[in-house]
CSV table of C-alpha atoms in Angstrom, one decimal:
chain,number,residue,atom,x,y,z
A,29,UNK,CA,-46.7,26.6,68.3
A,30,UNK,CA,-46.3,30.3,68.9
A,31,UNK,CA,-43.2,31.1,70.8
A,32,UNK,CA,-42.9,34.2,72.9
A,33,UNK,CA,-39.5,35.8,73.6
A,34,UNK,CA,-39.1,38.4,76.3
A,35,UNK,CA,-36.2,40.8,76.7
A,36,UNK,CA,-34.3,41.5,78.8
A,37,UNK,CA,-34.3,38.5,81.1
A,38,UNK,CA,-33.2,40.6,84.0
A,39,UNK,CA,-33.4,44.4,84.4
A,40,UNK,CA,-31.8,46.5,87.2
A,41,UNK,CA,-33.5,49.8,87.9
A,42,UNK,CA,-34.0,52.3,90.6
A,43,UNK,CA,-37.2,53.7,92.2
A,44,UNK,CA,-38.5,56.5,89.9
A,45,UNK,CA,-37.0,55.0,86.7
A,46,UNK,CA,-38.9,54.3,83.6
A,47,UNK,CA,-38.5,50.7,82.4
A,48,UNK,CA,-39.5,48.9,79.2
A,49,UNK,CA,-39.9,45.2,78.6
A,50,UNK,CA,-40.3,43.8,75.1
A,51,UNK,CA,-42.1,40.6,74.1
A,52,UNK,CA,-41.9,39.2,70.6
A,53,UNK,CA,-44.2,36.6,69.1
A,54,UNK,CA,-43.0,34.0,66.5
A,55,UNK,CA,-46.0,34.9,64.4
A,56,UNK,CA,-48.7,37.5,64.3
A,57,UNK,CA,-51.1,37.4,67.3
A,58,UNK,CA,-52.9,40.7,66.4
A,59,UNK,CA,-53.4,42.3,69.8
A,60,UNK,CA,-54.1,39.1,71.9
A,61,UNK,CA,-51.4,39.7,74.4
A,62,UNK,CA,-51.5,40.0,78.1
A,63,UNK,CA,-48.9,41.1,80.8
A,64,UNK,CA,-48.7,39.7,84.3
A,65,UNK,CA,-46.7,40.6,87.4
A,66,UNK,CA,-45.6,37.9,89.8
A,67,UNK,CA,-44.2,38.3,93.3
A,68,UNK,CA,-42.4,35.3,94.7
A,69,UNK,CA,-44.8,32.8,96.4
A,70,UNK,CA,-47.9,34.4,94.8
A,71,UNK,CA,-50.0,33.8,91.8
A,72,UNK,CA,-49.5,36.0,88.8
A,73,UNK,CA,-51.5,39.2,88.6
A,74,UNK,CA,-53.1,40.4,85.4
A,75,UNK,CA,-51.9,43.9,84.5
A,76,UNK,CA,-52.8,44.5,80.9
A,77,UNK,CA,-54.9,42.6,78.3
A,78,UNK,CA,-55.4,43.0,74.6
A,79,UNK,CA,-52.0,44.5,74.4
A,80,UNK,CA,-52.9,47.9,75.9
A,81,UNK,CA,-56.0,47.7,78.1
A,82,UNK,CA,-55.3,48.3,81.7
A,83,UNK,CA,-56.9,45.8,84.1
A,84,UNK,CA,-59.2,47.4,86.7
A,85,UNK,CA,-57.3,48.5,89.8
A,86,UNK,CA,-53.8,48.5,88.1
A,87,UNK,CA,-52.0,51.8,88.5
A,88,UNK,CA,-51.8,54.0,85.5
A,89,UNK,CA,-47.9,54.0,85.5
A,90,UNK,CA,-48.3,50.6,83.8
A,91,UNK,CA,-48.9,50.8,80.0
A,92,UNK,CA,-48.8,48.4,77.1
A,93,UNK,CA,-48.4,48.8,73.4
A,94,UNK,CA,-47.9,46.9,70.2
A,95,UNK,CA,-49.6,44.6,67.8
A,96,UNK,CA,-48.7,41.8,65.4
A,97,UNK,CA,-45.5,40.4,66.7
A,98,UNK,CA,-43.9,43.1,68.8
A,99,UNK,CA,-45.2,44.3,72.2
A,100,UNK,CA,-43.9,46.4,75.1
A,101,UNK,CA,-44.7,46.9,78.7
A,102,UNK,CA,-43.7,50.2,80.2
A,103,UNK,CA,-43.6,51.1,83.8
A,104,UNK,CA,-43.3,54.8,84.4
A,105,UNK,CA,-41.8,56.0,87.7
A,106,UNK,CA,-40.9,52.6,89.2
A,107,UNK,CA,-42.2,52.0,92.7
A,108,UNK,CA,-40.9,49.7,95.4
A,109,UNK,CA,-43.9,47.3,94.9
A,110,UNK,CA,-43.0,47.0,91.2
A,111,UNK,CA,-39.8,44.9,91.8
A,112,UNK,CA,-41.1,41.6,90.6
A,113,UNK,CA,-41.1,39.3,87.6
A,114,UNK,CA,-43.2,40.1,84.5
A,115,UNK,CA,-44.6,37.7,82.0
A,116,UNK,CA,-46.2,38.2,78.6
A,117,UNK,CA,-48.8,35.7,77.4
A,118,UNK,CA,-50.4,35.2,73.9
A,119,UNK,CA,-53.7,33.7,73.0
A,120,UNK,CA,-54.5,32.5,69.4
A,121,UNK,CA,-57.9,31.0,70.0
A,122,UNK,CA,-56.8,27.5,70.8
A,123,UNK,CA,-53.5,27.7,72.7
A,124,UNK,CA,-51.6,30.0,75.0
A,125,UNK,CA,-47.9,30.6,75.6
A,126,UNK,CA,-46.0,32.6,78.1
A,127,UNK,CA,-42.8,34.4,77.7
A,128,UNK,CA,-39.9,33.3,79.8
A,129,UNK,CA,-40.2,36.2,82.2
A,130,UNK,CA,-38.3,39.5,83.0
A,131,UNK,CA,-37.1,40.0,86.5
A,132,UNK,CA,-37.0,43.6,87.6
A,133,UNK,CA,-34.4,44.0,90.3
A,134,UNK,CA,-33.3,46.9,92.5
A,135,UNK,CA,-30.2,48.6,91.2
B,222,UNK,CA,-66.2,38.3,93.9
B,223,UNK,CA,-64.8,35.4,92.0
B,224,UNK,CA,-62.6,33.0,94.0
B,225,UNK,CA,-60.8,29.8,92.8
B,226,UNK,CA,-59.9,27.2,95.4
B,227,UNK,CA,-57.8,24.3,94.4
B,228,UNK,CA,-56.6,21.1,96.1
B,229,UNK,CA,-54.9,17.8,95.4
B,230,UNK,CA,-52.1,15.5,96.3
B,231,UNK,CA,-48.8,17.3,96.9
B,232,UNK,CA,-46.4,14.4,96.9
B,233,UNK,CA,-46.2,11.8,94.1
B,234,UNK,CA,-43.8,9.1,93.0
B,235,UNK,CA,-42.4,8.8,89.5
B,236,UNK,CA,-45.0,7.2,87.1
B,237,UNK,CA,-48.0,8.1,89.2
B,238,UNK,CA,-50.9,10.3,88.1
B,239,UNK,CA,-51.2,13.9,89.3
B,240,UNK,CA,-54.8,14.8,90.1
B,241,UNK,CA,-56.0,18.3,91.1
B,242,UNK,CA,-59.4,19.9,91.5
B,243,UNK,CA,-60.4,23.6,91.3
B,244,UNK,CA,-63.7,24.9,92.6
B,245,UNK,CA,-65.1,28.2,91.4
B,246,UNK,CA,-67.0,30.5,93.8
B,247,UNK,CA,-68.9,33.6,92.7
B,248,UNK,CA,-69.4,34.9,89.2
B,249,UNK,CA,-70.5,33.0,86.2
B,250,UNK,CA,-69.1,29.5,85.4
B,251,UNK,CA,-70.2,29.5,81.7
B,252,UNK,CA,-68.7,31.8,79.2
B,253,UNK,CA,-65.1,31.3,80.2
B,254,UNK,CA,-62.3,28.9,79.7
B,255,UNK,CA,-60.8,27.4,82.9
B,256,UNK,CA,-57.1,26.7,82.6
B,257,UNK,CA,-54.3,25.0,84.4
B,258,UNK,CA,-50.9,26.7,84.5
B,259,UNK,CA,-47.7,25.3,86.2
B,260,UNK,CA,-44.4,26.7,87.4
B,261,UNK,CA,-41.4,24.6,88.1
B,262,UNK,CA,-39.3,25.8,91.1
B,263,UNK,CA,-37.4,29.0,90.1
B,264,UNK,CA,-38.7,28.9,86.5
B,265,UNK,CA,-41.4,30.5,84.4
B,266,UNK,CA,-45.0,29.8,83.7
B,267,UNK,CA,-46.2,27.0,81.4
B,268,UNK,CA,-49.8,26.7,80.2
B,269,UNK,CA,-51.1,23.1,80.5
B,270,UNK,CA,-54.6,23.2,79.1
B,271,UNK,CA,-58.1,24.4,79.5
B,272,UNK,CA,-61.8,23.4,79.4
B,273,UNK,CA,-65.0,25.3,79.2
B,274,UNK,CA,-68.4,24.6,80.8
B,275,UNK,CA,-69.5,22.5,77.8
B,276,UNK,CA,-66.4,20.4,77.9
B,277,UNK,CA,-64.5,21.8,75.0
B,278,UNK,CA,-60.8,21.5,75.6
B,279,UNK,CA,-57.5,22.8,74.4
B,280,UNK,CA,-54.1,21.5,75.4
B,281,UNK,CA,-50.4,22.4,75.3
B,282,UNK,CA,-49.1,20.1,72.5
B,283,UNK,CA,-46.0,19.2,74.6
B,284,UNK,CA,-48.2,17.7,77.3
B,285,UNK,CA,-51.3,16.7,75.4
B,286,UNK,CA,-50.6,12.9,75.5
B,287,UNK,CA,-50.5,12.9,79.3
B,288,UNK,CA,-53.2,15.5,80.2
B,289,UNK,CA,-56.9,15.3,80.7
B,290,UNK,CA,-59.1,18.0,82.0
B,291,UNK,CA,-62.7,17.6,83.1
B,292,UNK,CA,-65.6,19.8,84.3
B,293,UNK,CA,-68.5,19.3,86.7
B,294,UNK,CA,-70.8,22.2,86.0
B,295,UNK,CA,-73.2,21.3,88.8
B,296,UNK,CA,-70.4,21.6,91.4
B,297,UNK,CA,-68.6,24.4,89.5
B,298,UNK,CA,-65.4,22.4,89.5
B,299,UNK,CA,-62.7,21.6,87.0
B,300,UNK,CA,-60.1,18.9,87.4
B,301,UNK,CA,-56.7,18.1,86.0
B,302,UNK,CA,-55.1,14.7,85.5
B,303,UNK,CA,-51.5,14.3,84.4
B,304,UNK,CA,-50.3,10.8,83.9
B,305,UNK,CA,-46.8,9.2,84.2
B,306,UNK,CA,-45.3,12.0,86.1
B,307,UNK,CA,-41.5,12.5,86.5
B,308,UNK,CA,-39.4,14.9,88.5
B,309,UNK,CA,-39.8,17.4,85.6
B,310,UNK,CA,-43.4,17.7,86.5
B,311,UNK,CA,-42.5,19.1,90.0
B,312,UNK,CA,-43.8,22.6,90.6
B,313,UNK,CA,-46.7,24.8,91.6
B,314,UNK,CA,-49.9,24.2,89.7
B,315,UNK,CA,-52.5,26.9,89.3
B,316,UNK,CA,-56.0,27.0,88.0
B,317,UNK,CA,-57.0,30.2,86.4
B,318,UNK,CA,-60.0,31.8,84.6
B,319,UNK,CA,-59.5,33.0,81.1
B,320,UNK,CA,-61.7,36.1,80.9
B,321,UNK,CA,-61.3,39.4,79.1
B,322,UNK,CA,-62.7,37.9,75.8
B,323,UNK,CA,-61.1,34.6,76.8
B,324,UNK,CA,-57.7,36.1,76.2
B,325,UNK,CA,-56.1,36.4,79.6
B,326,UNK,CA,-56.1,35.0,83.1
B,327,UNK,CA,-58.0,37.4,85.4
B,328,UNK,CA,-58.5,35.1,88.4
B,329,UNK,CA,-56.2,32.6,89.8
B,330,UNK,CA,-56.2,29.8,92.4
B,331,UNK,CA,-53.8,29.9,95.3
B,332,UNK,CA,-51.5,27.3,93.7
B,333,UNK,CA,-50.7,23.8,94.8
B,334,UNK,CA,-47.1,22.6,95.1
B,335,UNK,CA,-46.7,19.2,93.6
B,336,UNK,CA,-43.4,17.3,94.2
B,337,UNK,CA,-42.5,14.2,92.3
B,338,UNK,CA,-39.9,12.0,93.8
B,339,UNK,CA,-38.5,8.6,93.0
């Protein structure tokens, strides 16, 4: 099984900050990585797929990078709606795994 | 516009079988994998398994022995069965479409809270 490790688990930031979340895979997944945002009580929302492709309708302050085993999600100029939990997810053709999540809190 | 609507029993007793159904409205039914994802209270997301329109399946190895997914292409529905449930199976269960070259979940159901009690 491919394990996904996100860091940090919790992140405190202020409106306007730039934040970065890291996701590491236990083996290479090429660029088959997605990022999701989840607000409590709601289904996750797809932000980025194939490591760096922005989903339609997602603000451009969100960006993703990486390949192989190390990936990052960056949020430029954090907005009030961005305080949420973020998950990475890998796909290797026959299984999928989520990271444990990163909660972005208001400092 | 693609919409996923799911339903099923929300309260189960230990050792019973969880059964959920997800109907797909709009868009194409073929060409995608249709997954189930769950989330225990206050915890992260866990992929359970998936099926495509032709019945090909993939499952999370940790749940494989208890999970069955099925598809009804005429009704555009997928179903999940999870046997021998325990309190550890309590959580919100989502159905989701794996799009974007099958790699990521671009549409989600509304979620169903399933509680397992003794």
